[in-house]
PDB file of C-alpha atoms in Angstrom:
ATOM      1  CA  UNK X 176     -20.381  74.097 128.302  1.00 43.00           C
ATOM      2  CA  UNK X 177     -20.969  73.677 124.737  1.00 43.00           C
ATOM      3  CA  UNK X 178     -21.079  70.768 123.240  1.00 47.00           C
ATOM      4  CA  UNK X 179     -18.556  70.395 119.842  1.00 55.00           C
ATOM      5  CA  UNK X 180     -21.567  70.735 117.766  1.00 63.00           C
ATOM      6  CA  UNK X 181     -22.376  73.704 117.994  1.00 90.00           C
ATOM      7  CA  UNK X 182     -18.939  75.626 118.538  1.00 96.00           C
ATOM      8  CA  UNK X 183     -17.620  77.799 115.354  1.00 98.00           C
ATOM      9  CA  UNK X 184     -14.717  75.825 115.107  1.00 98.00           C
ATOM     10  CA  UNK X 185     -12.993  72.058 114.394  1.00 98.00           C
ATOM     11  CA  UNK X 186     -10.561  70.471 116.063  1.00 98.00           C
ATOM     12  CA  UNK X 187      -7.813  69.541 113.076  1.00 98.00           C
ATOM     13  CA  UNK X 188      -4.138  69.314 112.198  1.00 98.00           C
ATOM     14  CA  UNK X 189      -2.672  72.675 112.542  1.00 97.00           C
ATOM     15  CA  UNK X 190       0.932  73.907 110.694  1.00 96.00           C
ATOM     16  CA  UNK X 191       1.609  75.751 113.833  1.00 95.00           C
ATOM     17  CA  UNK X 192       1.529  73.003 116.027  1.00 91.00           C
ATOM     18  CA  UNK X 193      -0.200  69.435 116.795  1.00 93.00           C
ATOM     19  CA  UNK X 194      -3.828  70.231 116.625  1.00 96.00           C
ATOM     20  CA  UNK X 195      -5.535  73.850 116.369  1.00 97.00           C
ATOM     21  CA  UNK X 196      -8.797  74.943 116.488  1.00 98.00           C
ATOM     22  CA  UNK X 197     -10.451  75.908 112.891  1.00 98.00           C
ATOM     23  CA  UNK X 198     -13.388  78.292 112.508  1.00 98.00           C
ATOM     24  CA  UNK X 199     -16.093  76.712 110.182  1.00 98.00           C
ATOM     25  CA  UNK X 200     -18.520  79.629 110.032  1.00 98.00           C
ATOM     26  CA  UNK X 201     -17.671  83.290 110.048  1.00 98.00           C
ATOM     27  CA  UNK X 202     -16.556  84.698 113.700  1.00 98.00           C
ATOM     28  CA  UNK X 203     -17.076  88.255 114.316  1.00 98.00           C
ATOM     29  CA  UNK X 204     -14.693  90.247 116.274  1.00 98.00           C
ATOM     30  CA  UNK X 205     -15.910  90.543 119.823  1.00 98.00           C
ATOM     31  CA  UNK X 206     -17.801  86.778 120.470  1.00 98.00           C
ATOM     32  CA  UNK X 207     -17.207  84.685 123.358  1.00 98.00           C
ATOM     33  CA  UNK X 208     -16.121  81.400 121.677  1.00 98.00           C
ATOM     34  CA  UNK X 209     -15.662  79.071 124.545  1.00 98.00           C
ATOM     35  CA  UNK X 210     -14.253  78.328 127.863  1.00 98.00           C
ATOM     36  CA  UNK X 211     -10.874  77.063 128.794  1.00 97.00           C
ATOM     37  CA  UNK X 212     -11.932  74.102 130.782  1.00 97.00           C
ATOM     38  CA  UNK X 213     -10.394  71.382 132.961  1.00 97.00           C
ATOM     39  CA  UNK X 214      -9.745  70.654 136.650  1.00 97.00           C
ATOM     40  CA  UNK X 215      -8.792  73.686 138.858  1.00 97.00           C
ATOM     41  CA  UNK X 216      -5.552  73.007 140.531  1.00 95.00           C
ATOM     42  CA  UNK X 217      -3.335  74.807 142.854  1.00 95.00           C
ATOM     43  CA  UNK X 218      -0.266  75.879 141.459  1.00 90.00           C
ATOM     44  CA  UNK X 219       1.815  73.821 143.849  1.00 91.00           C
ATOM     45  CA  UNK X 220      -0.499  70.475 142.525  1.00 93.00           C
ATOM     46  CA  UNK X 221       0.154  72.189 138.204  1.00 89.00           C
ATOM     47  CA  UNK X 222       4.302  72.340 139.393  1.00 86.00           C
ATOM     48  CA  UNK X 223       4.059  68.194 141.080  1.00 89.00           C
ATOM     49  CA  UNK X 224       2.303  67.539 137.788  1.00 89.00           C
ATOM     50  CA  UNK X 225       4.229  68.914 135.194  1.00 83.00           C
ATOM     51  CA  UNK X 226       8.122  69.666 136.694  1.00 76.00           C
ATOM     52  CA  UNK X 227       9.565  72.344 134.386  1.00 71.00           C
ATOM     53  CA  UNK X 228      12.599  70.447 133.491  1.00 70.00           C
ATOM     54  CA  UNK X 229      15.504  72.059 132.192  1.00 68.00           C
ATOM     55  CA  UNK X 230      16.193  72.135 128.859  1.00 64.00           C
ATOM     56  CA  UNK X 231      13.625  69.928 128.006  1.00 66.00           C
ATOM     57  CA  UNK X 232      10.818  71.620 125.720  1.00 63.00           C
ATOM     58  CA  UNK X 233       7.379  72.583 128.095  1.00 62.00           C
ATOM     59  CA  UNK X 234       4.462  71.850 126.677  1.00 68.00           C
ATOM     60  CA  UNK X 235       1.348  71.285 129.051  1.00 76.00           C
ATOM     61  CA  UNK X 236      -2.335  72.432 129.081  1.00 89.00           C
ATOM     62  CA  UNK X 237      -2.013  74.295 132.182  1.00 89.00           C
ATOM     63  CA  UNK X 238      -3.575  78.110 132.083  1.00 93.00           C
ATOM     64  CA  UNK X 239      -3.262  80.101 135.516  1.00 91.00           C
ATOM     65  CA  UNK X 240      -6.450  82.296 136.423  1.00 93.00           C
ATOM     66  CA  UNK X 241      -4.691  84.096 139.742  1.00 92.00           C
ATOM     67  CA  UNK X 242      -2.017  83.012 141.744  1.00 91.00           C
ATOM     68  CA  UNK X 243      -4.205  80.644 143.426  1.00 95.00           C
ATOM     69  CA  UNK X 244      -5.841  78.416 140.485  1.00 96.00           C
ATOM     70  CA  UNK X 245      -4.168  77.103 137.631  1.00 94.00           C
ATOM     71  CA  UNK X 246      -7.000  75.224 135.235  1.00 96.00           C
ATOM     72  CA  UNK X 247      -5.633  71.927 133.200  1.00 95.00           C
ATOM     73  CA  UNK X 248      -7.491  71.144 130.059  1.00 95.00           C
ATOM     74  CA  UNK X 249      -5.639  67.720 129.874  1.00 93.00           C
ATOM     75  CA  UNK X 250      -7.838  66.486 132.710  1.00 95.00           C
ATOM     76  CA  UNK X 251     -11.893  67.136 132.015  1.00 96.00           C
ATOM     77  CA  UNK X 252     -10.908  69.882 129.162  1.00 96.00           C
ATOM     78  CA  UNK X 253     -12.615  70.540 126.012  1.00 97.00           C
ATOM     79  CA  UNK X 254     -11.695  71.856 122.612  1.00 97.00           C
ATOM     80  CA  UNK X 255     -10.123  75.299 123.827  1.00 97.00           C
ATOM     81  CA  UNK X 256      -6.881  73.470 125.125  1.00 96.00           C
ATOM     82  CA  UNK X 257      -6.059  72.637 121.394  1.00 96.00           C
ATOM     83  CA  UNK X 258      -6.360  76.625 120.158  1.00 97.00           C
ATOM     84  CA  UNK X 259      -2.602  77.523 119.966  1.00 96.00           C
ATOM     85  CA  UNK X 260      -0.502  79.841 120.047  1.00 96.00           C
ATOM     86  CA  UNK X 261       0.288  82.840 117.830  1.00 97.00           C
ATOM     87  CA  UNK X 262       2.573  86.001 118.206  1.00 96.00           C
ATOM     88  CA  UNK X 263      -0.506  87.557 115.978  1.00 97.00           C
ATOM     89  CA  UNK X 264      -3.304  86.694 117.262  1.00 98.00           C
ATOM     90  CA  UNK X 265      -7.015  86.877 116.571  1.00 98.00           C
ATOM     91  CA  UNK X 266      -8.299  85.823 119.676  1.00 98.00           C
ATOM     92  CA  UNK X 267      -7.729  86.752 123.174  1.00 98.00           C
ATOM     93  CA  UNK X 268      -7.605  84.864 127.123  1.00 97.00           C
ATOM     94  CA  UNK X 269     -10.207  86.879 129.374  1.00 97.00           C
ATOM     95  CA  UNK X 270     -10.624  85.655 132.682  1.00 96.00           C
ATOM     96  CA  UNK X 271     -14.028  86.687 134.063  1.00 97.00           C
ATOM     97  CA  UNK X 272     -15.342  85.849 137.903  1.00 96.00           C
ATOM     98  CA  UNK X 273     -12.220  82.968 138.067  1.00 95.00           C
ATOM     99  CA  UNK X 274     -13.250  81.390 134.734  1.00 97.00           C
ATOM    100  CA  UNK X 275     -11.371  81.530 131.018  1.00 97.00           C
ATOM    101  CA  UNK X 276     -12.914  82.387 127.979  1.00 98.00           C
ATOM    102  CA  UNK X 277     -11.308  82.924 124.829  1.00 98.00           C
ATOM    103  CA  UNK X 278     -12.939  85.670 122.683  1.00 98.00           C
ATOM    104  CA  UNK X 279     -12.467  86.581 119.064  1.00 98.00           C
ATOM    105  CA  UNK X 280     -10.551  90.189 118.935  1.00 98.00           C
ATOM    106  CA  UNK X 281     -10.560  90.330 114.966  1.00 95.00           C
ATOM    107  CA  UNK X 282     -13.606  88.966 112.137  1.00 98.00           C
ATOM    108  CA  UNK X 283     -12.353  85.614 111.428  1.00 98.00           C
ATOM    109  CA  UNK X 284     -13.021  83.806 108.812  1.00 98.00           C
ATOM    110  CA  UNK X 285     -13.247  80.357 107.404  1.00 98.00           C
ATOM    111  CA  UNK X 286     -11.082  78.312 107.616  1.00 98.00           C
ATOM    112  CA  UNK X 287      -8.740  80.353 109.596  1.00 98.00           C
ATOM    113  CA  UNK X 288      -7.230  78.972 112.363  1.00 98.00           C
ATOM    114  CA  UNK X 289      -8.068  80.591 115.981  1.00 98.00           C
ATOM    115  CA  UNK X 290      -5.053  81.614 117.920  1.00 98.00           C
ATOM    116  CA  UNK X 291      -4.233  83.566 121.166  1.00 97.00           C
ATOM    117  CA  UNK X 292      -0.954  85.076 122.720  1.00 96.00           C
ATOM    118  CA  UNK X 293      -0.636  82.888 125.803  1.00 93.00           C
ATOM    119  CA  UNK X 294       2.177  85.776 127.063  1.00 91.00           C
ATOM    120  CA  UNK X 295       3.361  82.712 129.618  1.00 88.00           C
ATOM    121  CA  UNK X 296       5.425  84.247 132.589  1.00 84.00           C
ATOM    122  CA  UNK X 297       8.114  82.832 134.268  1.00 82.00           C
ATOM    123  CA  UNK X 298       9.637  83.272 137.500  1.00 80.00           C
ATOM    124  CA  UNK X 299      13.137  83.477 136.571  1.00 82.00           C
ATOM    125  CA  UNK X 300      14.281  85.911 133.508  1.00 85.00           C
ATOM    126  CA  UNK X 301      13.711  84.973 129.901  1.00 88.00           C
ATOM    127  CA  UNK X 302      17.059  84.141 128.580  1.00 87.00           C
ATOM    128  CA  UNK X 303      17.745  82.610 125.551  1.00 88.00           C
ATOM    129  CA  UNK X 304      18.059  79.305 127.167  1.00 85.00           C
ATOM    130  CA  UNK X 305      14.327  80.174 128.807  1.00 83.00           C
ATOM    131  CA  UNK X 306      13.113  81.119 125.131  1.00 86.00           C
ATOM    132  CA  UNK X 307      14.310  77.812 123.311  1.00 85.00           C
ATOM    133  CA  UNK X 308      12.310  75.969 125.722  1.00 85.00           C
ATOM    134  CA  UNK X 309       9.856  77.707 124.869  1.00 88.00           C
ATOM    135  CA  UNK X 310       9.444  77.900 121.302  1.00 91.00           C
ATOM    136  CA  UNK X 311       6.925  79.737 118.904  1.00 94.00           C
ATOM    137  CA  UNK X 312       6.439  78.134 115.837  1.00 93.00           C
ATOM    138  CA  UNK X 313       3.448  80.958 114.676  1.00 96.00           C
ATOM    139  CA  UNK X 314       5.254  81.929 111.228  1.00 95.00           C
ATOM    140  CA  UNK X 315       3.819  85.151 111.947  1.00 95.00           C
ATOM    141  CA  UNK X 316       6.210  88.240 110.470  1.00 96.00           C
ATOM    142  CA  UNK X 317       5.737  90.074 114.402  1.00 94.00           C
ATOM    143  CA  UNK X 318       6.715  86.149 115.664  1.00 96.00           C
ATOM    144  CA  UNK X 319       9.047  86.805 118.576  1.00 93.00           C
ATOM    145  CA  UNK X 320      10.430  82.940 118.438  1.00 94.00           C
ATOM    146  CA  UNK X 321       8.201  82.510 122.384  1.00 94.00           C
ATOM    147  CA  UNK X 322       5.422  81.975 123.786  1.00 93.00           C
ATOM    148  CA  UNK X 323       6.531  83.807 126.944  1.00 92.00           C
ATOM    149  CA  UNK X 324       5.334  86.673 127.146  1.00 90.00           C
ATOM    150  CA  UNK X 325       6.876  89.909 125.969  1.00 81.00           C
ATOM    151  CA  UNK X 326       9.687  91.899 127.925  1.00 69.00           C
ATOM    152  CA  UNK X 327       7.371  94.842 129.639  1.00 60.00           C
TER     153      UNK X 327
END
C-alpha cells in the first residue's frame, strides 16, 4: 500500500461532502491512484454492521467486490474511503483479481478534487423515497440528485 506521502492527492475538506481527496500534482488520465482498502467482510457481516434503516440517510465505507466480499475502509482503510462521490466523475472503481483500485479516467489537475460514480445498487427499486436516502450533493450540471446507480 502506499504510504500518504507519496500518493497524488490530500486528504481535505471537500464542498461535496465531509472530506475528499485533492490531487497535489498533475494526474494523467489512465493511472492507478490507489486501492480501496479495509477489512473484507461478507455481505451478511457489512448488513449486521451497518442496518440500512429506513429513512434515515446511509452513509458507510462499505464497497462490494462480488457478491461474496464487501471491503470496509472504516476498519484498516486508507485515504481512498474519503474520495467521494460525483455524478461527473474523473475517476473510476476497477476491481482487479478481488481487489479495488480507483484509476484516473480524465487528466486531472491541481487542486481538483478526485471523484468516482459509486453507481450503488439496491435490492429493492429506486424510488424517490430510496433516492432521498441517498443523496448526491456533486453540483455537477449531469447530477442525478443519487448516488445509486443509474436506471439501466
Amino acid at each position: 500500500m502506499s504510504s500518504s506521502t507519496d500518493l497524488p492527492f490530500e486528504v481535505r475538506h471537500s464542498a461535496i461532502q465531509g472530506a475528499g481527496g485533492f490531487a497535489t500534482r498533475p494526474i494523467p488520465a489512465g493511472v492507478r491512484i490507489i486501492e480501496y482498502a479495509g477489512e473484507r467482510l461478507s455481505p451478511a457481516e457489512a448488513e449486521a454492521r451497518y442496518p440500512d434503516i429506513p429513512g434515515e440517510r446511509h452513509h458507510t465505507y462499505l464497497f462490494a467486490i462480488d457478491d461474496d466480499v464487501v471491503i470496509d475502509a472504516a476498519v484498516d482503510g486508507n485515504e481512498a474511503r474519503f474520495l467521494n462521490h460525483s455524478c461527473a466523475p474523473n475517476c473510476d472503481a476497477v476491481i482487479e483479481d478481488g481487489r479495488i483500485w480507483i484509476e484516473s479516467i480524465h487528466d486531472i489537475e491541481v487542486g481538483e478534487e478526485l471523484v468516482y460514480d459509486y453507481a450503488y445498487m439496491l435490492a429493492e427499486r429506486h424510488t424517490p423515497a430510496a433516492k432521498k436516502r441517498f443523496p448526491c450533493f456533486c453540483g455537477a450540471i449531469t447530477c442525478r440528485g443519487t448516488i445509486l446507480a443509474k436506471k439501466r
